[in-house]
PDB file of C-alpha atoms in Angstrom:
ATOM      1  CA  MET N   1      67.136 -73.772 -40.009  1.00 41.00           C
ATOM      2  CA  VAL N   2      66.349 -75.593 -36.769  1.00 37.00           C
ATOM      3  CA  MET N   3      67.689 -72.701 -34.294  1.00 37.00           C
ATOM      4  CA  ARG N   4      65.182 -70.391 -36.422  1.00 40.00           C
ATOM      5  CA  SER N   5      62.504 -72.658 -36.219  1.00 42.00           C
ATOM      6  CA  GLN N   6      62.938 -72.599 -32.432  1.00 41.00           C
ATOM      7  CA  MET N   7      63.071 -68.639 -32.302  1.00 39.00           C
ATOM      8  CA  LYS N   8      59.931 -68.168 -34.714  1.00 39.00           C
ATOM      9  CA  ARG N   9      58.021 -70.614 -32.654  1.00 44.00           C
ATOM     10  CA  MET N  10      59.275 -68.968 -29.359  1.00 41.00           C
ATOM     11  CA  PHE N  11      57.995 -65.909 -30.514  1.00 39.00           C
ATOM     12  CA  ALA N  12      55.280 -67.088 -31.554  1.00 42.00           C
ATOM     13  CA  MET N  13      54.427 -68.404 -27.918  1.00 39.00           C
ATOM     14  CA  LEU N  14      55.553 -64.753 -26.535  1.00 37.00           C
ATOM     15  CA  LEU N  15      52.955 -62.992 -28.967  1.00 33.00           C
ATOM     16  CA  CYS N  16      50.255 -64.763 -27.975  1.00 35.00           C
ATOM     17  CA  MET N  17      51.701 -64.132 -24.061  1.00 34.00           C
ATOM     18  CA  VAL N  18      51.141 -60.468 -24.635  1.00 30.00           C
ATOM     19  CA  LEU N  19      47.848 -60.703 -26.246  1.00 29.00           C
ATOM     20  CA  LEU N  20      46.525 -62.527 -23.739  1.00 29.00           C
ATOM     21  CA  LEU N  21      47.974 -59.894 -20.921  1.00 28.00           C
ATOM     22  CA  GLY N  22      46.747 -57.180 -23.694  1.00 33.00           C
ATOM     23  CA  LEU N  23      43.318 -58.933 -22.747  1.00 29.00           C
ATOM     24  CA  VAL N  24      43.537 -59.156 -18.978  1.00 31.00           C
ATOM     25  CA  ILE N  25      45.187 -56.300 -18.331  1.00 23.00           C
ATOM     26  CA  PRO N  26      42.366 -53.531 -18.460  1.00 28.00           C
ATOM     27  CA  GLN N  27      40.309 -55.665 -16.029  1.00 28.00           C
ATOM     28  CA  LEU N  28      43.421 -55.536 -13.325  1.00 22.00           C
ATOM     29  CA  PRO N  29      41.932 -52.055 -11.642  1.00 23.00           C
ATOM     30  CA  MET N  30      38.631 -54.131 -10.901  1.00 22.00           C
ATOM     31  CA  VAL N  31      40.866 -55.825  -8.432  1.00 20.00           C
ATOM     32  CA  HIS N  32      41.866 -54.761  -5.355  1.00 20.00           C
ATOM     33  CA  ALA N  33      43.778 -55.962  -1.982  1.00 20.00           C
ATOM     34  CA  VAL N  34      41.370 -56.177   0.874  1.00 21.00           C
ATOM     35  CA  ASP N  35      40.851 -56.779   4.362  1.00 24.00           C
ATOM     36  CA  ALA N  36      38.434 -57.601   6.650  1.00 24.00           C
ATOM     37  CA  SER N  37      36.804 -54.070   7.076  1.00 29.00           C
ATOM     38  CA  LYS N  38      36.510 -53.325   3.353  1.00 29.00           C
ATOM     39  CA  THR N  39      34.414 -55.897   2.232  1.00 30.00           C
ATOM     40  CA  VAL N  40      31.344 -54.482   2.694  1.00 33.00           C
ATOM     41  CA  PRO N  41      28.832 -53.283  -0.183  1.00 38.00           C
ATOM     42  CA  GLN N  42      28.886 -49.549  -0.816  1.00 46.00           C
ATOM     43  CA  LYS N  43      26.037 -47.657   0.596  1.00 76.00           C
ATOM     44  CA  HIS N  44      25.486 -44.265  -0.495  1.00 80.00           C
ATOM     45  CA  TYR N  45      22.483 -43.029  -1.741  1.00 81.00           C
ATOM     46  CA  SER N  46      21.829 -40.409  -3.906  1.00 79.00           C
ATOM     47  CA  SER N  47      18.244 -40.117  -5.310  1.00 78.00           C
ATOM     48  CA  TYR N  48      14.881 -40.820  -2.674  1.00 85.00           C
ATOM     49  CA  VAL N  49      11.628 -40.893  -2.351  1.00 89.00           C
ATOM     50  CA  ASN N  50       9.372 -37.591  -1.317  1.00 91.00           C
ATOM     51  CA  LEU N  51       6.633 -37.705   0.976  1.00 94.00           C
ATOM     52  CA  ALA N  52       5.745 -34.213   1.473  1.00 95.00           C
ATOM     53  CA  MET N  53       7.302 -30.955   1.908  1.00 93.00           C
ATOM     54  CA  VAL N  54       6.889 -29.353   5.102  1.00 95.00           C
ATOM     55  CA  TYR N  55       6.593 -25.347   4.748  1.00 93.00           C
ATOM     56  CA  ASP N  56       7.378 -22.683   7.448  1.00 94.00           C
ATOM     57  CA  GLN N  57       4.241 -21.704   9.220  1.00 95.00           C
ATOM     58  CA  ASN N  58       3.989 -19.485  13.199  1.00 96.00           C
ATOM     59  CA  SER N  59       7.510 -17.931  12.482  1.00 96.00           C
ATOM     60  CA  CYS N  60       8.944 -21.724  12.345  1.00 96.00           C
ATOM     61  CA  TYR N  61      11.763 -22.573   9.498  1.00 95.00           C
ATOM     62  CA  SER N  62      14.285 -25.035  10.733  1.00 95.00           C
ATOM     63  CA  MET N  63      13.516 -29.068  10.662  1.00 96.00           C
ATOM     64  CA  GLN N  64      13.980 -30.881  13.669  1.00 97.00           C
ATOM     65  CA  GLY N  65      12.770 -34.331  14.884  1.00 97.00           C
ATOM     66  CA  MET N  66      10.084 -36.894  13.153  1.00 98.00           C
ATOM     67  CA  THR N  67       8.770 -39.800  14.394  1.00 98.00           C
ATOM     68  CA  VAL N  68       6.492 -42.553  12.243  1.00 97.00           C
ATOM     69  CA  ASP N  69       3.591 -44.845  13.409  1.00 96.00           C
ATOM     70  CA  ASN N  70       1.924 -47.340  11.189  1.00 94.00           C
ATOM     71  CA  THR N  71      -0.274 -44.289   9.454  1.00 96.00           C
ATOM     72  CA  TYR N  72       1.471 -41.166   9.810  1.00 97.00           C
ATOM     73  CA  VAL N  73       4.830 -39.136  10.134  1.00 97.00           C
ATOM     74  CA  TYR N  74       5.193 -36.359  12.749  1.00 98.00           C
ATOM     75  CA  CYS N  75       7.495 -33.695  12.118  1.00 98.00           C
ATOM     76  CA  ALA N  76       8.411 -30.087  14.099  1.00 98.00           C
ATOM     77  CA  LYS N  77       9.940 -27.420  13.012  1.00 97.00           C
ATOM     78  CA  THR N  78      11.446 -24.533  14.926  1.00 97.00           C
ATOM     79  CA  GLY N  79      11.619 -20.943  15.016  1.00 94.00           C
ATOM     80  CA  SER N  80      13.940 -17.820  16.298  1.00 93.00           C
ATOM     81  CA  ASN N  81      15.782 -19.369  19.479  1.00 94.00           C
ATOM     82  CA  ASP N  82      13.376 -22.223  19.942  1.00 96.00           C
ATOM     83  CA  ALA N  83      10.672 -20.233  20.832  1.00 96.00           C
ATOM     84  CA  ARG N  84       8.183 -22.002  19.241  1.00 97.00           C
ATOM     85  CA  ALA N  85       7.544 -25.012  17.247  1.00 98.00           C
ATOM     86  CA  THR N  86       5.373 -26.705  15.315  1.00 98.00           C
ATOM     87  CA  VAL N  87       4.763 -30.178  14.764  1.00 98.00           C
ATOM     88  CA  THR N  88       2.603 -31.250  11.413  1.00 98.00           C
ATOM     89  CA  ARG N  89       1.614 -34.768  10.792  1.00 98.00           C
ATOM     90  CA  ILE N  90       1.548 -36.202   7.243  1.00 97.00           C
ATOM     91  CA  ASP N  91      -0.383 -39.764   5.544  1.00 97.00           C
ATOM     92  CA  LYS N  92       2.328 -41.885   5.093  1.00 95.00           C
ATOM     93  CA  ASN N  93       0.096 -42.849   1.924  1.00 93.00           C
ATOM     94  CA  SER N  94      -1.990 -39.748   0.569  1.00 95.00           C
ATOM     95  CA  GLY N  95       1.409 -37.187   1.796  1.00 95.00           C
ATOM     96  CA  ALA N  96      -1.605 -34.997   3.334  1.00 97.00           C
ATOM     97  CA  LYS N  97      -0.409 -33.000   5.430  1.00 97.00           C
ATOM     98  CA  THR N  98      -1.939 -31.770   9.009  1.00 98.00           C
ATOM     99  CA  LEU N  99      -0.515 -28.855  11.236  1.00 98.00           C
ATOM    100  CA  MET N 100      -1.768 -29.855  14.951  1.00 98.00           C
ATOM    101  CA  THR N 101      -3.182 -27.342  16.879  1.00 98.00           C
ATOM    102  CA  ASN N 102      -2.187 -26.890  20.539  1.00 98.00           C
ATOM    103  CA  SER N 103      -5.913 -27.726  22.730  1.00 98.00           C
ATOM    104  CA  ALA N 104      -4.510 -25.568  25.700  1.00 98.00           C
ATOM    105  CA  THR N 105      -4.519 -22.189  23.678  1.00 98.00           C
ATOM    106  CA  GLY N 106      -6.002 -22.982  20.073  1.00 98.00           C
ATOM    107  CA  TYR N 107      -2.851 -22.092  18.200  1.00 98.00           C
ATOM    108  CA  SER N 108      -1.175 -24.452  15.760  1.00 98.00           C
ATOM    109  CA  TYR N 109       2.366 -23.702  17.626  1.00 98.00           C
ATOM    110  CA  PHE N 110       3.533 -24.455  21.049  1.00 98.00           C
ATOM    111  CA  THR N 111       6.226 -22.846  23.296  1.00 98.00           C
ATOM    112  CA  ASN N 112       7.246 -25.906  25.513  1.00 98.00           C
ATOM    113  CA  LEU N 113       8.737 -28.432  23.471  1.00 98.00           C
ATOM    114  CA  GLY N 114      12.248 -26.703  23.471  1.00 96.00           C
ATOM    115  CA  HIS N 115      14.436 -27.521  20.061  1.00 96.00           C
ATOM    116  CA  ALA N 116      11.936 -30.633  19.424  1.00 97.00           C
ATOM    117  CA  ASN N 117      14.826 -32.230  18.718  1.00 96.00           C
ATOM    118  CA  ALA N 118      13.836 -35.974  18.430  1.00 98.00           C
ATOM    119  CA  LEU N 119      10.278 -37.411  18.569  1.00 98.00           C
ATOM    120  CA  ASP N 120       8.996 -40.410  19.066  1.00 98.00           C
ATOM    121  CA  ILE N 121       5.187 -42.127  19.752  1.00 98.00           C
ATOM    122  CA  VAL N 122       3.689 -44.787  21.882  1.00 97.00           C
ATOM    123  CA  THR N 123       0.418 -46.065  23.087  1.00 96.00           C
ATOM    124  CA  VAL N 124      -0.022 -46.120  26.797  1.00 95.00           C
ATOM    125  CA  ASN N 125      -3.221 -46.264  28.326  1.00 91.00           C
ATOM    126  CA  GLY N 126      -5.094 -46.430  25.090  1.00 93.00           C
ATOM    127  CA  LYS N 127      -4.132 -43.358  24.218  1.00 94.00           C
ATOM    128  CA  GLU N 128      -1.340 -42.084  21.725  1.00 97.00           C
ATOM    129  CA  ASN N 129       1.331 -40.637  22.854  1.00 98.00           C
ATOM    130  CA  LEU N 130       3.954 -38.266  21.157  1.00 98.00           C
ATOM    131  CA  PHE N 131       7.469 -37.535  23.444  1.00 98.00           C
ATOM    132  CA  VAL N 132       8.925 -34.963  22.526  1.00 98.00           C
ATOM    133  CA  THR N 133      12.698 -33.793  23.727  1.00 98.00           C
ATOM    134  CA  ALA N 134      12.704 -30.101  24.801  1.00 96.00           C
ATOM    135  CA  GLY N 135      16.842 -30.243  25.494  1.00 87.00           C
ATOM    136  CA  ALA N 136      16.042 -29.810  29.344  1.00 88.00           C
ATOM    137  CA  THR N 137      13.454 -31.591  29.666  1.00 96.00           C
ATOM    138  CA  LEU N 138      10.994 -34.475  28.033  1.00 98.00           C
ATOM    139  CA  VAL N 139       7.333 -33.176  27.092  1.00 98.00           C
ATOM    140  CA  ARG N 140       5.068 -35.746  26.518  1.00 98.00           C
ATOM    141  CA  LEU N 141       1.771 -34.585  24.583  1.00 98.00           C
ATOM    142  CA  THR N 142      -1.432 -37.425  24.303  1.00 98.00           C
ATOM    143  CA  ILE N 143      -2.548 -37.410  20.403  1.00 98.00           C
ATOM    144  CA  SER N 144      -6.803 -36.906  19.822  1.00 98.00           C
ATOM    145  CA  GLY N 145      -7.584 -36.423  16.217  1.00 97.00           C
ATOM    146  CA  THR N 146      -5.732 -33.106  15.592  1.00 98.00           C
ATOM    147  CA  LYS N 147      -5.310 -32.139  19.020  1.00 98.00           C
ATOM    148  CA  LEU N 148      -2.428 -32.547  21.016  1.00 98.00           C
ATOM    149  CA  THR N 149      -2.353 -31.765  24.744  1.00 98.00           C
ATOM    150  CA  THR N 150       0.510 -31.760  26.919  1.00 98.00           C
ATOM    151  CA  ALA N 151       0.368 -34.644  29.958  1.00 97.00           C
ATOM    152  CA  GLY N 152       3.650 -34.794  31.317  1.00 97.00           C
ATOM    153  CA  THR N 153       7.243 -33.257  31.283  1.00 98.00           C
ATOM    154  CA  TYR N 154       9.803 -34.821  32.329  1.00 98.00           C
ATOM    155  CA  THR N 155      13.762 -34.146  33.647  1.00 97.00           C
ATOM    156  CA  ALA N 156      16.659 -36.153  33.738  1.00 97.00           C
ATOM    157  CA  THR N 157      19.406 -36.993  36.564  1.00 96.00           C
ATOM    158  CA  LEU N 158      22.674 -38.480  36.067  1.00 96.00           C
ATOM    159  CA  ASN N 159      23.764 -39.990  39.135  1.00 94.00           C
ATOM    160  CA  GLY N 160      21.865 -37.169  41.071  1.00 92.00           C
ATOM    161  CA  ALA N 161      22.790 -34.122  39.280  1.00 95.00           C
ATOM    162  CA  THR N 162      20.538 -32.551  36.745  1.00 93.00           C
ATOM    163  CA  ALA N 163      21.444 -34.236  33.091  1.00 94.00           C
ATOM    164  CA  SER N 164      20.891 -32.652  29.471  1.00 92.00           C
ATOM    165  CA  MET N 165      19.206 -34.552  26.730  1.00 95.00           C
ATOM    166  CA  THR N 166      20.053 -34.824  23.342  1.00 95.00           C
ATOM    167  CA  ALA N 167      17.355 -36.877  22.013  1.00 97.00           C
ATOM    168  CA  VAL N 168      15.207 -39.724  23.517  1.00 98.00           C
ATOM    169  CA  GLN N 169      12.899 -42.331  21.720  1.00 98.00           C
ATOM    170  CA  ILE N 170      11.754 -45.790  23.710  1.00 98.00           C
ATOM    171  CA  MET N 171      12.804 -48.563  24.475  1.00 98.00           C
ATOM    172  CA  SER N 172       9.426 -50.069  25.948  1.00 97.00           C
ATOM    173  CA  ALA N 173       6.267 -49.163  27.334  1.00 97.00           C
ATOM    174  CA  SER N 174       3.222 -50.367  29.188  1.00 96.00           C
ATOM    175  CA  ASN N 175       0.642 -48.638  31.309  1.00 95.00           C
ATOM    176  CA  THR N 176       2.615 -48.440  34.872  1.00 96.00           C
ATOM    177  CA  GLU N 177       6.740 -48.150  33.301  1.00 97.00           C
ATOM    178  CA  VAL N 178       8.378 -46.194  29.962  1.00 98.00           C
ATOM    179  CA  LYS N 179      11.919 -47.393  29.626  1.00 98.00           C
ATOM    180  CA  VAL N 180      13.674 -44.649  27.303  1.00 98.00           C
ATOM    181  CA  LEU N 181      16.934 -44.381  25.857  1.00 98.00           C
ATOM    182  CA  VAL N 182      18.576 -41.386  25.932  1.00 98.00           C
ATOM    183  CA  LYS N 183      21.370 -39.419  24.671  1.00 97.00           C
ATOM    184  CA  SER N 184      23.553 -36.774  25.680  1.00 96.00           C
ATOM    185  CA  GLY N 185      26.193 -35.588  23.357  1.00 94.00           C
ATOM    186  CA  ARG N 186      27.460 -39.349  21.721  1.00 96.00           C
ATOM    187  CA  THR N 187      26.476 -41.299  25.174  1.00 97.00           C
ATOM    188  CA  LEU N 188      23.422 -43.598  25.690  1.00 98.00           C
ATOM    189  CA  TYR N 189      22.290 -43.921  28.963  1.00 98.00           C
ATOM    190  CA  THR N 190      18.481 -45.829  29.713  1.00 98.00           C
ATOM    191  CA  GLY N 191      15.978 -45.121  32.659  1.00 98.00           C
ATOM    192  CA  THR N 192      12.418 -45.084  33.037  1.00 98.00           C
ATOM    193  CA  LEU N 193       9.597 -42.850  33.581  1.00 97.00           C
ATOM    194  CA  ASN N 194       5.620 -43.013  34.949  1.00 97.00           C
ATOM    195  CA  PRO N 195       3.810 -42.046  32.385  1.00 96.00           C
ATOM    196  CA  ALA N 196       0.576 -41.853  34.490  1.00 94.00           C
ATOM    197  CA  ALA N 197       2.339 -38.866  36.239  1.00 96.00           C
ATOM    198  CA  SER N 198       2.035 -35.162  34.808  1.00 97.00           C
ATOM    199  CA  SER N 199       5.846 -34.896  36.040  1.00 98.00           C
ATOM    200  CA  GLY N 200       8.618 -36.771  37.381  1.00 97.00           C
ATOM    201  CA  THR N 201      12.396 -37.602  36.887  1.00 97.00           C
ATOM    202  CA  ILE N 202      14.485 -40.086  34.687  1.00 98.00           C
ATOM    203  CA  ALA N 203      17.497 -41.093  36.374  1.00 97.00           C
ATOM    204  CA  LEU N 204      19.695 -42.188  34.158  1.00 97.00           C
ATOM    205  CA  THR N 205      22.213 -45.284  34.006  1.00 97.00           C
ATOM    206  CA  LYS N 206      24.699 -45.016  31.372  1.00 97.00           C
ATOM    207  CA  LEU N 207      24.846 -47.885  28.228  1.00 97.00           C
ATOM    208  CA  CYS N 208      27.717 -47.443  26.467  1.00 98.00           C
ATOM    209  CA  THR N 209      29.130 -44.307  23.724  1.00 98.00           C
ATOM    210  CA  LEU N 210      28.741 -43.864  20.235  1.00 98.00           C
ATOM    211  CA  ASP N 211      31.936 -44.357  17.870  1.00 97.00           C
ATOM    212  CA  ILE N 212      31.672 -41.651  15.891  1.00 96.00           C
ATOM    213  CA  THR N 213      35.909 -40.940  15.333  1.00 95.00           C
ATOM    214  CA  ASN N 214      36.498 -44.904  13.825  1.00 95.00           C
ATOM    215  CA  VAL N 215      33.560 -45.575  11.492  1.00 94.00           C
ATOM    216  CA  GLN N 216      33.589 -48.224   8.856  1.00 91.00           C
ATOM    217  CA  MET N 217      31.447 -46.505   5.807  1.00 84.00           C
ATOM    218  CA  ASN N 218      31.729 -47.590   2.038  1.00 78.00           C
ATOM    219  CA  GLY N 219      34.731 -49.597   2.360  1.00 82.00           C
ATOM    220  CA  LYS N 220      37.289 -47.506   4.342  1.00 86.00           C
ATOM    221  CA  MET N 221      37.473 -46.269   8.165  1.00 89.00           C
ATOM    222  CA  THR N 222      36.152 -42.686   8.238  1.00 87.00           C
ATOM    223  CA  ASP N 223      36.407 -39.944  10.952  1.00 91.00           C
ATOM    224  CA  TYR N 224      33.059 -38.409  11.384  1.00 90.00           C
ATOM    225  CA  SER N 225      33.611 -36.393  14.292  1.00 90.00           C
ATOM    226  CA  SER N 226      33.464 -33.246  12.462  1.00 88.00           C
ATOM    227  CA  PHE N 227      29.967 -33.879  11.240  1.00 90.00           C
ATOM    228  CA  THR N 228      26.896 -32.495  13.349  1.00 90.00           C
ATOM    229  CA  GLN N 229      24.654 -34.960  15.223  1.00 89.00           C
ATOM    230  CA  GLN N 230      20.695 -34.782  15.063  1.00 90.00           C
ATOM    231  CA  GLY N 231      18.404 -36.577  16.683  1.00 94.00           C
ATOM    232  CA  PHE N 232      17.980 -41.036  16.524  1.00 97.00           C
ATOM    233  CA  ASP N 233      15.687 -43.750  15.982  1.00 98.00           C
ATOM    234  CA  TYR N 234      15.390 -47.090  17.987  1.00 97.00           C
ATOM    235  CA  HIS N 235      14.496 -49.739  16.255  1.00 96.00           C
ATOM    236  CA  ASP N 236      14.325 -54.230  16.311  1.00 95.00           C
ATOM    237  CA  GLY N 237      17.633 -53.476  19.251  1.00 97.00           C
ATOM    238  CA  LYS N 238      19.834 -51.382  16.984  1.00 97.00           C
ATOM    239  CA  VAL N 239      20.323 -47.306  16.980  1.00 97.00           C
ATOM    240  CA  PHE N 240      19.794 -44.797  13.783  1.00 97.00           C
ATOM    241  CA  LEU N 241      21.892 -42.085  14.198  1.00 97.00           C
ATOM    242  CA  PRO N 242      21.512 -38.963  11.175  1.00 96.00           C
ATOM    243  CA  LEU N 243      25.186 -37.040  11.024  1.00 93.00           C
ATOM    244  CA  THR N 244      25.382 -33.874   9.000  1.00 90.00           C
ATOM    245  CA  GLY N 245      28.445 -32.777   7.528  1.00 84.00           C
ATOM    246  CA  ASN N 246      28.296 -29.114   7.671  1.00 66.00           C
ATOM    247  CA  ALA N 247      31.605 -27.513   9.251  1.00 51.00           C
ATOM    248  CA  TYR N 248      33.749 -28.043   5.650  1.00 54.00           C
ATOM    249  CA  VAL N 249      33.057 -27.398   2.287  1.00 54.00           C
ATOM    250  CA  GLU N 250      33.923 -30.878   1.832  1.00 61.00           C
ATOM    251  CA  THR N 251      31.260 -32.232   3.532  1.00 69.00           C
ATOM    252  CA  ILE N 252      28.554 -29.996   3.284  1.00 72.00           C
ATOM    253  CA  ASN N 253      25.827 -31.283   1.839  1.00 81.00           C
ATOM    254  CA  GLN N 254      26.947 -34.759   2.687  1.00 85.00           C
ATOM    255  CA  SER N 255      24.529 -37.055   5.042  1.00 89.00           C
ATOM    256  CA  ALA N 256      24.871 -39.877   6.564  1.00 91.00           C
ATOM    257  CA  VAL N 257      22.886 -42.751   8.992  1.00 95.00           C
ATOM    258  CA  LEU N 258      25.429 -44.835  11.298  1.00 96.00           C
ATOM    259  CA  VAL N 259      23.971 -47.722  12.849  1.00 96.00           C
ATOM    260  CA  TYR N 260      24.653 -49.280  16.118  1.00 97.00           C
ATOM    261  CA  ASP N 261      23.513 -52.733  17.425  1.00 97.00           C
ATOM    262  CA  LEU N 262      22.883 -52.364  21.195  1.00 97.00           C
ATOM    263  CA  GLU N 263      23.136 -55.967  21.991  1.00 95.00           C
ATOM    264  CA  GLY N 264      25.383 -56.918  24.683  1.00 92.00           C
ATOM    265  CA  ALA N 265      26.651 -52.840  24.477  1.00 92.00           C
ATOM    266  CA  THR N 266      29.185 -51.414  26.765  1.00 93.00           C
ATOM    267  CA  GLY N 267      31.673 -48.964  26.349  1.00 95.00           C
ATOM    268  CA  ASN N 268      32.905 -47.410  23.044  1.00 96.00           C
ATOM    269  CA  LEU N 269      30.033 -48.687  20.758  1.00 97.00           C
ATOM    270  CA  ARG N 270      31.644 -49.047  16.921  1.00 96.00           C
ATOM    271  CA  ASN N 271      28.956 -49.101  14.379  1.00 96.00           C
ATOM    272  CA  ASP N 272      27.583 -51.818  11.803  1.00 95.00           C
ATOM    273  CA  PRO N 273      29.351 -51.068   8.260  1.00 93.00           C
ATOM    274  CA  SER N 274      26.305 -53.624   6.337  1.00 92.00           C
ATOM    275  CA  LEU N 275      23.633 -51.370   7.432  1.00 93.00           C
ATOM    276  CA  SER N 276      25.090 -47.387   8.131  1.00 94.00           C
ATOM    277  CA  PHE N 277      25.204 -45.457   4.787  1.00 91.00           C
ATOM    278  CA  HIS N 278      25.908 -41.761   3.356  1.00 87.00           C
ATOM    279  CA  VAL N 279      23.189 -39.804   1.712  1.00 87.00           C
ATOM    280  CA  THR N 280      23.462 -36.910  -0.932  1.00 84.00           C
ATOM    281  CA  CYS N 281      21.419 -34.578  -2.791  1.00 84.00           C
ATOM    282  CA  THR N 282      22.556 -32.517  -5.335  1.00 84.00           C
ATOM    283  CA  THR N 283      18.976 -31.372  -6.073  1.00 87.00           C
ATOM    284  CA  TYR N 284      19.075 -29.117  -3.068  1.00 87.00           C
ATOM    285  CA  PRO N 285      22.733 -27.197  -3.503  1.00 84.00           C
ATOM    286  CA  GLY N 286      21.652 -24.321  -0.676  1.00 85.00           C
ATOM    287  CA  LEU N 287      21.680 -26.278   2.015  1.00 87.00           C
ATOM    288  CA  PHE N 288      20.295 -30.622   2.500  1.00 88.00           C
ATOM    289  CA  GLU N 289      20.449 -31.281   6.055  1.00 91.00           C
ATOM    290  CA  MET N 290      19.045 -34.445   7.642  1.00 93.00           C
ATOM    291  CA  GLU N 291      17.556 -33.576  10.945  1.00 95.00           C
ATOM    292  CA  ASP N 292      16.462 -36.932  12.516  1.00 96.00           C
ATOM    293  CA  CYS N 293      15.255 -40.522  10.950  1.00 96.00           C
ATOM    294  CA  ALA N 294      13.051 -43.218  11.819  1.00 96.00           C
ATOM    295  CA  ILE N 295      11.714 -46.736  10.759  1.00 95.00           C
ATOM    296  CA  CYS N 296       7.776 -47.601  10.087  1.00 94.00           C
ATOM    297  CA  PRO N 297       7.690 -50.370  12.665  1.00 91.00           C
ATOM    298  CA  THR N 298       5.440 -52.655  10.135  1.00 91.00           C
ATOM    299  CA  THR N 299       7.228 -52.003   6.635  1.00 92.00           C
ATOM    300  CA  GLY N 300      10.898 -51.348   7.883  1.00 92.00           C
ATOM    301  CA  LYS N 301      11.468 -48.426   5.431  1.00 93.00           C
ATOM    302  CA  LEU N 302      13.613 -45.489   6.550  1.00 95.00           C
ATOM    303  CA  TYR N 303      12.361 -41.855   6.534  1.00 96.00           C
ATOM    304  CA  PHE N 304      13.624 -38.771   7.184  1.00 95.00           C
ATOM    305  CA  ALA N 305      13.173 -35.240   7.773  1.00 95.00           C
ATOM    306  CA  SER N 306      15.358 -32.343   6.279  1.00 94.00           C
ATOM    307  CA  ASN N 307      16.413 -28.713   6.021  1.00 92.00           C
ATOM    308  CA  ARG N 308      16.500 -28.105   1.965  1.00 91.00           C
ATOM    309  CA  ARG N 309      17.347 -24.938  -0.141  1.00 90.00           C
ATOM    310  CA  LYS N 310      17.969 -25.035  -3.699  1.00 90.00           C
ATOM    311  CA  THR N 311      19.488 -21.070  -3.172  1.00 87.00           C
ATOM    312  CA  ALA N 312      20.487 -20.084  -0.462  1.00 82.00           C
ATOM    313  CA  SER N 313      16.973 -17.586   1.061  1.00 83.00           C
ATOM    314  CA  ASP N 314      15.306 -20.810  -0.083  1.00 86.00           C
ATOM    315  CA  THR N 315      12.234 -21.157   2.075  1.00 83.00           C
ATOM    316  CA  ASN N 316      10.150 -23.782   0.274  1.00 86.00           C
ATOM    317  CA  HIS N 317      11.366 -27.357   0.405  1.00 92.00           C
ATOM    318  CA  ASP N 318      11.749 -28.372   3.619  1.00 92.00           C
ATOM    319  CA  GLY N 319      10.598 -32.096   3.905  1.00 92.00           C
ATOM    320  CA  VAL N 320       9.938 -35.935   4.523  1.00 94.00           C
ATOM    321  CA  SER N 321      11.238 -38.308   2.591  1.00 92.00           C
TER     322      SER N 321
END
């Protein structure tokens, strides 16, 4: 009887353990072995707020660079072989759009802005200046109301030889000197130009190379070398680099913004996983391609320009968000 009673007690204890485990086991999938690189909260955005659609005009159909100030967003679109470019101004509050006029011709397009891969805006000598990366050159346009006037064209050199510029952003500006951050491929350079001159050369000094093959994103290491690099933004000592996955089927319509802290930057620079993020959008299955991004200097909000299609022939949904 004693043995039977002990067996009953052991069975009851075992049953309790099984029931207890039954409550705990469903929670086990939530617990993972993690390392330091996987403690970053997931940052993956599949929705966003549209500011305005930017329609094709003057045979310019491809969204390119953009920038933002306290009142407006400026964005560029280009046409076939980059022969023409338009610049649209968008009111950040109302979304109202204005197609900017070329003061030299009276037309609402430009023939000297190349691919217009990146834009930036800065006030110099009391005038707003819009800098446009045209590829081989950096073009400076002064803003007067709804008119843009070409005021300067600058080339870049590295070790005495002509250098290409994928995208250019302004690091600081005074009435006598503008310090620029130049991206060529994945490499960043610094240089200066004279904003009072209508032409000049930017002598480049290498700063660092942006690592896009060993990226910490959403809790894992990812290789983004198959993604297309776009423009970039410089804000508060950091680089915001948009990339778009167009090379393979599994990355089509996926974009990412990799953020790099330039403090003490040198050599091969890794991204900041706490700020970098993914953007996808199923609303535009035909195409969702982030082209450029910019941070509002006062609100800290990130705006981006993208080429978007619902179908292969769609031409009505490019926009700024």
